[in-house]
C-alpha cells in the first residue's frame, strides 16, 4: 500500500489505484476466512453486524453436534468457565489484564449492572453524567437507573462531529458525580474520545468513568489500563464478528472488583454456585458480575471472532482502516461534497473510528436505494446520516471505492428525491 497514514491525497485515487492498494494489503488474506457469497452485495455495515467467520461455522458445528448433542450436561464441565476464558481473550484487545473482562449478557444489561453497582457503592454521590448524543440504550439505561435510585441524570451537549472533549466533561461534573458514561467511538459521527484526558478529568472529581467500547473493539486500539479507566462495556457483534445477539462484555479494573456489588444477584455470580446456599454471597473477582446461564453458542462464536482480530493485530487493522477511510474521504471531497453531501465525521483520522458519516436530507431514500438497487449495504441514522464502515478484516479498498462511487451515482440520478423504499431496519 502506498497511501501514507494521515496524508489524504489531494486527488482522489482511481479505481485502478484502489485495486492496487488491495494487491499490497497485508491483511488481504483474512477476507477468505469469512463466508462471503459470490455475487453478494458490497457490505459496509460491519459496524452494525459483522460478517460470519468460516471458523465460527466449524466451531458451532462441533459445539452443537459433539458437545451438546454428544455430551449433554457433562459438557458444562468445559462450558462453565467460558465467560471468563472468552473475557480474557477480549481483555488482550482492550488493554486489560486477565480476570478483568467478562463476556456476558448484552451491552445494555452490563451497563445496568456496572452503573447500578457504582450507585450502590457511592451513596453520597447522586449524579450520573453522559453525553446527550451518546447511544440511546446507554442513555435509557442511565435514565432508568436515575429514576429507580432517585438520582439525577445530567446530560451535556457536545459537538456533533468532534464529540465530547475532556473540557466538556470537566465543565459538566462536580463532586456530586458518581459516574460518567461515554462512548469511546461515537455511534453517529465516529468521533474518537480522548480517553486519557476524560479519565483524568473524571478522576480529578473523585468519580468513576465507564466507557462503551462497542464501536472501538476490533477496529481501534484501546488501552483501558494504560488510561487508568475504571469500567467498560461493549458488544462483540460489530468488528469482532461474534454474530447476532452474541454476548457482550464488561470490564472492571482489578482493584475495584471486590468493592462493587452488581445489582442483579444471580447464581452464576455466587461465591459457591453449586453449594445452593440460602443467600447470595458474591464471588471474589470478575465472576461476581455474572448473572445466569451464559449463552454458550454465542460465547463460542465471540471467542472465534476475538481470536481472528488478535491474529490480524489491532495495529494492522487500524492502519488499514485509516487508509481506506482516508481514501473514501478524498473521494467524498471530489464527488459527494459537490452534490451537497455533508461530512458528519472528523477529518483527522486520529480523531475518528472506522466509519464515515455522510449527511444528506435525502439520506434515507439514498441508503435504501444503495441496499436494494445498487448492492451496497450501508446504514442510516435519522435524520440525515448515512454510515459507511470499513471492517478492515474483510473489506477491500475496491469496495470502499465502489461504495462512494455508488452514492455519487445515485445522487446524480436523483434517487434521493423519491419516497424511500419501505423497510423496518435502517
Ligand atoms: C454504542 C453502542 N452501545 C450499545 C449498543 C447496544 O448494545 P446491546 O444491544 O448489546 O445491548 C449499541 C448497538 O449498536 C451501540 O452502538
Coordinates of C-alpha atoms and ligand atoms in Angstrom, one line a residue:
X1 CA 0.0 0.0 0.0
X2 CA 1.4 3.4 -0.8
X3 CA -1.2 5.8 0.7
X4 CA 0.7 7.2 3.8
X5 CA -1.2 7.3 7.1
X6 CA -2.8 10.7 7.8
X7 CA -1.9 12.1 4.4
X8 CA -5.1 12.2 2.3
X9 CA -4.3 12.5 -1.4
X10 CA -5.5 15.8 -2.9
X11 CA -6.6 13.9 -6.0
X12 CA -8.9 11.0 -5.2
X13 CA -7.4 7.6 -6.1
X14 CA -8.8 6.0 -9.3
X15 CA -10.4 2.5 -9.0
X16 CA -7.3 1.1 -10.5
X17 CA -5.3 2.6 -7.7
X18 CA -7.8 1.2 -5.1
X19 CA -7.2 -2.3 -6.7
X20 CA -3.5 -1.7 -6.3
X21 CA -4.0 -1.0 -2.6
X22 CA -5.8 -4.3 -2.3
X23 CA -2.9 -6.1 -4.0
X24 CA -0.4 -4.8 -1.5
X25 CA -2.7 -5.1 1.5
X26 CA -1.0 -7.3 4.2
X27 CA -4.5 -8.2 5.6
X28 CA -6.0 -9.2 2.3
X29 CA -5.9 -13.0 3.1
X30 CA -8.3 -12.5 6.0
X31 CA -11.2 -11.9 3.6
X32 CA -11.2 -15.6 2.7
X33 CA -11.7 -16.5 6.3
X34 CA -15.3 -15.2 6.1
X35 CA -18.4 -16.6 4.4
X36 CA -18.9 -14.2 1.5
X37 CA -21.5 -15.3 -1.0
X38 CA -20.4 -14.9 -4.7
X39 CA -22.3 -12.1 -6.3
X40 CA -23.5 -10.8 -3.0
X41 CA -23.6 -7.1 -2.1
X42 CA -20.7 -4.9 -1.0
X43 CA -21.1 -5.0 2.8
X44 CA -20.1 -1.7 4.5
X45 CA -22.2 -2.3 7.6
X46 CA -19.7 -4.2 9.8
X47 CA -20.2 -1.6 12.5
X48 CA -23.7 -2.9 12.9
X49 CA -23.4 -6.6 12.3
X50 CA -20.1 -8.2 11.3
X51 CA -19.7 -11.0 8.8
X52 CA -19.7 -14.7 9.6
X53 CA -16.2 -16.2 10.0
X54 CA -15.7 -19.6 8.5
X55 CA -14.1 -20.8 11.7
X56 CA -17.3 -20.0 13.5
X57 CA -19.3 -22.3 11.3
X58 CA -16.9 -25.1 12.3
X59 CA -16.9 -24.2 15.9
X60 CA -20.7 -24.1 16.2
X61 CA -20.9 -27.5 14.3
X62 CA -18.6 -29.0 16.9
X63 CA -20.3 -27.3 19.8
X64 CA -23.8 -28.4 18.8
X65 CA -23.1 -31.9 17.5
X66 CA -20.3 -33.1 19.7
X67 CA -20.6 -31.1 22.8
X68 CA -24.3 -30.5 23.2
X69 CA -25.5 -33.5 21.1
X70 CA -22.9 -35.9 22.4
X71 CA -22.0 -34.9 25.9
X72 CA -25.1 -33.1 27.0
X73 CA -24.9 -31.9 30.6
X74 CA -21.4 -33.2 31.0
X75 CA -20.2 -30.6 28.6
X76 CA -20.9 -27.9 31.3
X77 CA -17.5 -29.0 32.8
X78 CA -15.9 -27.1 29.9
X79 CA -18.5 -24.5 29.3
X80 CA -18.8 -23.2 32.8
X81 CA -15.6 -21.1 32.5
X82 CA -16.3 -19.8 29.0
X83 CA -17.4 -16.3 30.2
X84 CA -14.1 -15.8 31.9
X85 CA -12.0 -17.5 29.3
X86 CA -13.5 -15.5 26.4
X87 CA -13.3 -12.4 28.6
X88 CA -9.5 -13.0 28.9
X89 CA -9.2 -13.2 25.1
X90 CA -11.2 -10.0 24.8
X91 CA -9.0 -8.4 27.5
X92 CA -6.0 -8.6 25.3
X93 CA -7.8 -6.5 22.7
X94 CA -8.7 -3.6 25.0
X95 CA -5.6 -3.2 27.2
X96 CA -7.0 -5.1 30.2
X97 CA -5.4 -7.9 32.2
X98 CA -6.6 -11.5 32.7
X99 CA -9.5 -11.6 35.1
X100 CA -10.6 -8.0 34.3
X101 CA -13.1 -8.7 31.5
X102 CA -16.1 -11.0 31.5
X103 CA -18.1 -12.0 28.4
X104 CA -21.8 -12.0 29.3
X105 CA -25.3 -10.6 28.8
X106 CA -25.9 -7.6 26.4
X107 CA -24.2 -4.3 26.5
X108 CA -27.3 -2.7 27.9
X109 CA -27.6 -5.2 30.8
X110 CA -23.9 -4.9 31.5
X111 CA -24.2 -1.1 31.7
X112 CA -27.1 -1.5 34.1
X113 CA -25.1 -3.9 36.3
X114 CA -22.0 -1.7 36.4
X115 CA -23.7 1.7 36.8
X116 CA -26.1 0.3 39.4
X117 CA -23.1 -1.2 41.3
X118 CA -21.4 2.2 41.3
X119 CA -24.5 4.0 42.6
X120 CA -24.9 1.4 45.4
X121 CA -21.2 1.9 46.3
X122 CA -21.3 5.7 46.4
X123 CA -24.4 6.8 48.4
X124 CA -23.1 10.3 48.8
X125 CA -22.7 10.9 45.1
X126 CA -26.1 11.4 43.5
X127 CA -25.4 12.3 39.8
X128 CA -24.8 10.2 36.7
X129 CA -23.4 12.0 33.7
X130 CA -23.5 11.3 30.0
X131 CA -23.2 13.0 26.6
X132 CA -26.7 13.9 25.2
X133 CA -25.6 12.3 21.9
X134 CA -24.5 9.0 23.5
X135 CA -26.0 5.8 22.1
X136 CA -29.7 5.6 23.0
X137 CA -29.5 2.4 25.1
X138 CA -26.8 3.9 27.3
X139 CA -28.9 7.0 27.9
X140 CA -32.1 4.9 28.5
X141 CA -30.4 2.6 31.0
X142 CA -28.9 5.5 32.9
X143 CA -32.2 7.3 32.9
X144 CA -33.9 4.2 34.3
X145 CA -31.3 3.8 37.0
X146 CA -31.5 7.5 37.9
X147 CA -35.3 7.1 38.3
X148 CA -35.2 4.0 40.4
X149 CA -32.3 5.3 42.6
X150 CA -33.8 8.8 42.9
X151 CA -30.6 10.4 41.5
X152 CA -30.0 13.0 38.7
X153 CA -29.0 12.1 35.2
X154 CA -27.1 15.0 33.8
X155 CA -26.7 15.1 30.0
X156 CA -24.3 17.6 28.4
X157 CA -24.1 18.7 24.8
X158 CA -21.1 18.1 22.7
X159 CA -20.0 19.0 19.1
X160 CA -22.0 16.7 16.8
X161 CA -18.9 16.0 14.7
X162 CA -16.0 16.0 17.1
X163 CA -17.9 14.6 20.0
X164 CA -17.4 15.1 23.8
X165 CA -14.0 16.6 24.8
X166 CA -12.2 16.4 28.1
X167 CA -13.1 20.1 28.6
X168 CA -16.8 19.4 28.0
X169 CA -16.7 16.6 30.6
X170 CA -14.8 18.8 33.1
X171 CA -17.4 21.5 32.8
X172 CA -20.2 19.1 33.3
X173 CA -19.1 17.5 36.5
X174 CA -18.7 18.3 40.2
X175 CA -18.1 16.5 43.4
X176 CA -21.7 15.0 43.4
X177 CA -21.0 12.9 40.4
X178 CA -20.7 9.2 40.9
X179 CA -20.2 8.0 37.3
X180 CA -19.5 9.4 33.8
X181 CA -20.5 7.2 31.0
X182 CA -19.3 7.9 27.4
X183 CA -18.8 6.0 24.2
X184 CA -15.2 5.8 23.1
X185 CA -16.2 6.0 19.4
X186 CA -19.5 7.9 18.8
X187 CA -22.1 5.7 17.0
X188 CA -23.2 8.6 14.8
X189 CA -20.0 10.6 13.9
X190 CA -17.3 8.0 14.7
X191 CA -15.6 10.7 16.8
X192 CA -12.9 9.1 19.0
X193 CA -13.0 10.4 22.6
X194 CA -9.8 11.4 24.4
X195 CA -9.8 8.5 26.8
X196 CA -6.8 9.7 28.8
X197 CA -8.0 13.3 29.1
X198 CA -11.6 12.4 30.0
X199 CA -10.5 9.8 32.6
X200 CA -8.1 12.3 34.2
X201 CA -10.9 14.9 34.4
X202 CA -13.4 12.5 35.9
X203 CA -10.8 11.2 38.5
X204 CA -10.0 14.7 39.5
X205 CA -13.5 15.0 40.8
X206 CA -13.3 11.6 42.6
X207 CA -15.8 10.0 40.2
X208 CA -15.6 6.8 38.1
X209 CA -15.7 6.6 34.3
X210 CA -17.4 3.9 32.2
X211 CA -16.6 3.5 28.5
X212 CA -18.8 2.0 25.9
X213 CA -16.4 0.3 23.5
X214 CA -19.0 -1.1 21.1
X215 CA -17.6 0.8 18.1
X216 CA -13.9 0.6 19.1
X217 CA -13.2 -3.0 19.9
X218 CA -11.6 -4.8 17.0
X219 CA -11.1 -1.6 15.0
X220 CA -9.4 0.9 17.2
X221 CA -6.6 0.4 19.7
X222 CA -7.9 0.6 23.3
X223 CA -5.7 0.8 26.4
X224 CA -8.0 0.7 29.3
X225 CA -5.3 0.1 31.9
X226 CA -2.9 2.5 30.3
X227 CA -5.6 5.2 30.6
X228 CA -6.5 4.2 34.2
X229 CA -10.1 3.5 33.1
X230 CA -12.4 2.1 35.8
X231 CA -15.2 0.4 33.9
X232 CA -16.2 -0.5 30.3
X233 CA -18.8 -2.4 28.3
X234 CA -19.0 -3.3 24.7
X235 CA -20.6 -5.7 22.2
X236 CA -19.0 -8.5 20.1
X237 CA -21.2 -8.5 17.1
X238 CA -19.7 -5.5 15.2
X239 CA -16.0 -5.5 14.4
X240 CA -15.5 -8.7 16.4
X241 CA -17.9 -10.7 14.2
X242 CA -19.4 -12.6 17.1
X243 CA -22.8 -12.9 15.4
X244 CA -26.3 -11.5 16.1
X245 CA -27.0 -11.4 19.8
X246 CA -23.6 -12.7 20.8
X247 CA -22.9 -11.9 24.4
X248 CA -21.3 -8.5 25.2
X249 CA -18.5 -7.9 27.6
X250 CA -17.8 -5.9 30.7
X251 CA -14.5 -4.6 32.2
X252 CA -13.9 -3.8 35.8
X253 CA -10.5 -2.6 36.9
X254 CA -8.9 -5.3 39.1
X255 CA -8.7 -3.3 42.3
X256 CA -12.3 -2.1 42.0
X257 CA -13.9 -5.5 41.6
X258 CA -14.5 -6.6 45.2
X259 CA -15.8 -3.1 46.2
X260 CA -18.6 -3.3 43.6
X261 CA -21.7 -5.5 44.1
X262 CA -23.8 -5.9 41.0
X263 CA -27.5 -5.2 41.4
X264 CA -28.7 -8.5 39.9
X265 CA -27.8 -11.3 42.3
X266 CA -27.8 -14.4 40.2
X267 CA -26.5 -17.9 41.0
X268 CA -23.6 -17.6 38.5
X269 CA -22.2 -14.7 40.5
X270 CA -22.3 -16.7 43.8
X271 CA -19.0 -17.5 45.6
X272 CA -20.0 -21.2 45.7
X273 CA -22.5 -21.7 42.9
X274 CA -23.2 -25.4 43.4
X275 CA -23.5 -25.3 47.2
X276 CA -27.0 -23.9 46.6
X277 CA -26.8 -21.8 49.7
X278 CA -29.8 -20.0 51.1
X279 CA -28.5 -16.5 50.5
X280 CA -26.3 -14.7 48.0
X281 CA -22.6 -14.3 48.6
X282 CA -20.8 -12.6 45.7
X283 CA -17.8 -14.4 44.2
X284 CA -14.5 -12.6 44.5
X285 CA -13.2 -11.0 41.3
X286 CA -14.8 -10.5 37.9
X287 CA -17.0 -13.7 38.3
X288 CA -19.4 -11.8 40.6
X289 CA -20.7 -9.8 37.6
X290 CA -22.2 -12.9 36.1
X291 CA -25.9 -13.5 36.5
X292 CA -27.4 -16.6 34.9
X293 CA -26.7 -19.4 32.4
X294 CA -24.4 -17.9 29.7
X295 CA -25.4 -18.4 26.0
X296 CA -22.7 -20.9 25.2
X297 CA -23.1 -20.9 21.4
X298 CA -22.8 -17.1 21.2
X299 CA -19.9 -17.2 23.6
X300 CA -18.0 -19.7 21.4
X301 CA -18.7 -17.5 18.4
X302 CA -17.5 -14.4 20.2
X303 CA -14.3 -16.2 21.1
X304 CA -13.6 -17.1 17.5
X305 CA -14.2 -13.5 16.4
X306 CA -11.8 -12.2 19.1
X307 CA -9.1 -14.7 18.1
X308 CA -9.3 -13.6 14.4
X309 CA -8.8 -9.9 15.4
X310 CA -5.9 -10.9 17.7
X311 CA -4.3 -12.8 14.9
X312 CA -4.6 -9.9 12.5
X313 CA -3.4 -7.5 15.2
X314 CA -5.1 -4.2 16.1
X315 CA -2.3 -2.1 14.8
X316 CA -2.5 -3.5 11.3
X317 CA -6.3 -3.3 11.4
X318 CA -6.2 0.3 12.4
X319 CA -3.6 1.2 9.7
X320 CA -5.9 -0.4 7.0
X321 CA -9.0 1.3 8.4
X322 CA -7.3 4.7 8.3
X323 CA -6.0 4.2 4.8
X324 CA -9.4 3.1 3.5
X325 CA -11.4 5.9 5.2
X326 CA -8.8 8.4 4.1
X327 CA -9.4 7.2 0.5
X328 CA -13.1 7.5 0.9
X329 CA -12.7 11.0 2.3
X330 CA -10.7 12.0 -0.8
X331 CA -13.5 10.6 -3.0
X332 CA -16.0 12.4 -0.8
X333 CA -14.3 15.7 -1.4
X334 CA -14.1 15.3 -5.2
X335 CA -17.5 13.7 -5.8
X336 CA -20.0 13.8 -2.9
X337 CA -19.4 17.3 -1.5
X338 CA -20.1 19.0 -4.8
X339 CA -23.5 17.1 -4.8
X340 CA -24.4 18.7 -1.4
X341 CA -23.4 15.9 0.9
X342 CA -22.1 17.0 4.3
X343 CA -19.4 15.3 6.3
X344 CA -20.5 14.1 9.7
X345 CA -17.2 12.7 10.9
X346 CA -13.9 14.3 11.9
X347 CA -11.5 14.9 9.1
X348 CA -8.4 14.0 11.1
X349 CA -8.1 10.1 11.1
X350 CA -6.6 10.2 14.6
X351 CA -9.9 11.6 15.8
X352 CA -12.3 9.1 14.4
X353 CA -13.0 5.3 14.4
X354 CA -13.6 3.0 11.4
X355 CA -16.7 4.5 9.8
X356 CA -17.5 7.8 8.0
X357 CA -20.8 9.6 8.3
X358 CA -22.2 11.4 5.3
X359 CA -25.1 13.8 5.8
X360 CA -27.9 14.4 3.3
X361 CA -31.5 15.3 3.7
X362 CA -32.5 12.5 1.3
X363 CA -30.2 10.1 3.2
X364 CA -33.0 7.5 4.0
X365 CA -34.1 7.2 0.3
X366 CA -30.4 7.1 -0.8
X367 CA -29.4 4.5 1.8
X368 CA -32.3 2.2 0.9
X369 CA -31.6 2.6 -2.8
X370 CA -28.0 1.7 -2.1
X371 CA -29.1 -1.6 -0.4
X372 CA -31.9 -2.6 -2.7
X373 CA -30.8 -1.4 -6.1
X374 CA -27.0 -0.7 -6.0
X375 CA -25.9 -3.7 -4.0
X376 CA -24.1 -1.6 -1.4
X377 CA -25.1 -2.2 2.3
X378 CA -24.7 0.9 4.4
X379 CA -27.0 2.1 7.2
X380 CA -28.9 5.2 8.0
X381 CA -29.4 7.0 11.3
X382 CA -32.1 9.7 11.4
X383 CA -32.5 12.4 10.5
X384 CA -29.9 12.5 7.7
X385 CA -26.8 10.3 8.5
X386 CA -25.5 7.5 6.2
X387 CA -22.8 5.5 7.9
X388 CA -20.2 3.7 5.7
X389 CA -18.0 1.4 7.8
X390 CA -14.7 -0.2 6.9
X391 CA -14.3 -3.5 8.6
X392 CA -10.6 -4.0 7.9
X393 CA -10.6 -7.8 8.3
X394 CA -12.7 -8.3 5.2
X395 CA -13.5 -5.1 3.4
X396 CA -11.4 -4.3 0.3
X397 CA -10.2 -0.9 -0.9
X398 CA -12.2 -1.5 -4.1
X399 CA -15.3 -2.0 -2.0
X400 CA -14.7 1.3 -0.2
X401 CA -14.1 3.0 -3.6
X402 CA -17.3 1.5 -5.1
X403 CA -19.4 2.5 -2.2
X404 CA -18.7 6.2 -2.5
X405 CA -19.0 5.9 -6.3
X406 CA -22.4 4.3 -5.9
X407 CA -23.5 7.1 -3.6
X408 CA -22.5 9.8 -6.1
X409 CA -24.1 7.8 -8.9
X410 CA -27.4 7.5 -7.1
X411 CA -27.4 11.2 -6.2
X412 CA -26.6 12.2 -9.7
X413 CA -29.6 10.1 -10.8
X414 CA -31.8 11.8 -8.2
X415 CA -32.8 8.6 -6.3
X416 CA -32.9 10.6 -3.1
X417 CA -35.8 12.7 -4.5
X418 CA -38.4 10.0 -4.5
X419 CA -40.1 8.3 -1.5
X420 CA -37.8 5.9 0.4
X421 CA -38.4 2.2 -0.4
X422 CA -40.2 0.6 2.6
X423 CA -38.2 -1.2 5.3
X424 CA -38.2 -1.5 9.1
X425 CA -34.5 -1.8 10.0
X426 CA -32.3 1.1 8.7
Ligands
LIG1 C1 -22.5 2.3 21.3 C2 -23.5 1.1 21.5 N1 -23.8 0.7 22.7 C3 -24.7 -0.3 22.9 C4 -25.3 -0.9 21.8 C5 -26.4 -1.9 22.0 O1 -26.0 -2.9 22.8 P1 -26.8 -4.2 23.2 O2 -27.9 -4.5 22.1 O3 -25.8 -5.3 23.2 O4 -27.4 -4.0 24.5 C6 -25.0 -0.5 20.5 C7 -25.7 -1.1 19.4 O5 -25.4 -0.9 18.2 C8 -24.1 0.6 20.3 O6 -23.8 1.0 19.1

